[in-house]
XYZ file of C-alpha atoms in Angstrom:
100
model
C 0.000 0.000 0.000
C 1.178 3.346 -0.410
C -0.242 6.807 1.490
C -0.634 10.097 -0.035
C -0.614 12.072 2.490
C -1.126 16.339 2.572
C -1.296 19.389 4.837
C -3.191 22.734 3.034
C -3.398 26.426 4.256
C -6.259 27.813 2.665
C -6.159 31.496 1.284
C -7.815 33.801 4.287
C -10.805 34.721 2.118
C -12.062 30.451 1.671
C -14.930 29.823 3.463
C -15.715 26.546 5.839
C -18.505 25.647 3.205
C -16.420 26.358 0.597
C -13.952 24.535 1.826
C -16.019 22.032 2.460
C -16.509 21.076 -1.297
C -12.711 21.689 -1.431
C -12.668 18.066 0.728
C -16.043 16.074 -0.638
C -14.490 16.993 -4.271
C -11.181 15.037 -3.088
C -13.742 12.151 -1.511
C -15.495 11.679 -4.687
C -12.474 10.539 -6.215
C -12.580 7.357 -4.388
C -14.527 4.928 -6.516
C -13.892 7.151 -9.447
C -9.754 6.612 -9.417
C -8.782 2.793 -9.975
C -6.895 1.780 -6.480
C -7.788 4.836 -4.209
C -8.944 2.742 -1.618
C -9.955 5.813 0.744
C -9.681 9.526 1.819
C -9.596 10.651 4.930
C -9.363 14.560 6.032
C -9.626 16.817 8.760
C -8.915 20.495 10.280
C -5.221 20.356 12.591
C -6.365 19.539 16.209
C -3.109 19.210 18.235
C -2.110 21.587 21.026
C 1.405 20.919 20.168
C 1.310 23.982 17.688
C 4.247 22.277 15.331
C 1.694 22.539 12.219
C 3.511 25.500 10.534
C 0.163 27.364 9.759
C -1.396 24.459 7.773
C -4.662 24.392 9.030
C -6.163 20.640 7.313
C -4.709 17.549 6.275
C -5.686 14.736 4.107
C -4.268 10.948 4.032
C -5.703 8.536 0.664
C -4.371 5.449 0.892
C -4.222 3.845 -2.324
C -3.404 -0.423 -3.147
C 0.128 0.097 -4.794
C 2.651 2.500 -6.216
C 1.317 1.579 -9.382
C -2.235 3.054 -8.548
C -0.514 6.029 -7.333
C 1.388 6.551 -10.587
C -1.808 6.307 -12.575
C -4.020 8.836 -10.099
C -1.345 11.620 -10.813
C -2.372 12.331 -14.491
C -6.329 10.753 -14.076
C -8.527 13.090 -15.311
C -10.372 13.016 -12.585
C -7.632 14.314 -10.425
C -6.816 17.012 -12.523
C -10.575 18.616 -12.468
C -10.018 18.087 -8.306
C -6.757 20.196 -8.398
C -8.880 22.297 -10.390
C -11.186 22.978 -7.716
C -8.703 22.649 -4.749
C -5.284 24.380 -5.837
C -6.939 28.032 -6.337
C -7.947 28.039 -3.015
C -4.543 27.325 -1.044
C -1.637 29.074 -0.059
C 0.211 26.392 0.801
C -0.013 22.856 0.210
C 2.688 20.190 1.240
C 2.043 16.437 -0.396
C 4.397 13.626 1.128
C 4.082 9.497 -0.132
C 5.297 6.372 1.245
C 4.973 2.938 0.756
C 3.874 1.065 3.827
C 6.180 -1.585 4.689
C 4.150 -5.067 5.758
């Protein structure tokens, strides 16, 4: 398996609901991307205070590296980034496969 994992700092002027769609956007890819097996996303929550001013994260887990490879330039994708990207100041993606 591999994760896909992100943090995002939305631009200042995003709203929750808009924001919102930002997220159900990137959950409607599962089922619509051959091997995303799931999405999972939330705002930070940790009193630690180490999240560098990214505010939500995401994790998709997908079934290979091969899946992975193929959900980069999936059309499907590409309309998400679409939607997402605009909206961000920052965005930080990070992979790795996960060792059985």
């Amino acid at each position: 398996m591999v994760r896909h994992f992100g943090v995002f700092k939305f631009k200042d002027n995003i709203s929750e609901s808009h924001i919102a769609e930002c997220f159900q956007t990137m959950q409607d890819m599962v089922g619509q991307i051959p091997g995303l097996l799931s999405m999972e996303h939330g705002t930070y929550s940790s009193p630690e205070g180490m999240n560098d001013g990214f505010t939500h994260g995401f994790v998709m887990t997908f079934d290979n590296e091969r899946s992975r490879d193929e959900y980069l330039p999936h059309p499907v994708h590409e309309r998400a980034k679409d939607i997402v990207v605009p909206c961000l100041d920052r965005v930080v993606v990070f992979d790795f496969a996960v060792k059985d």
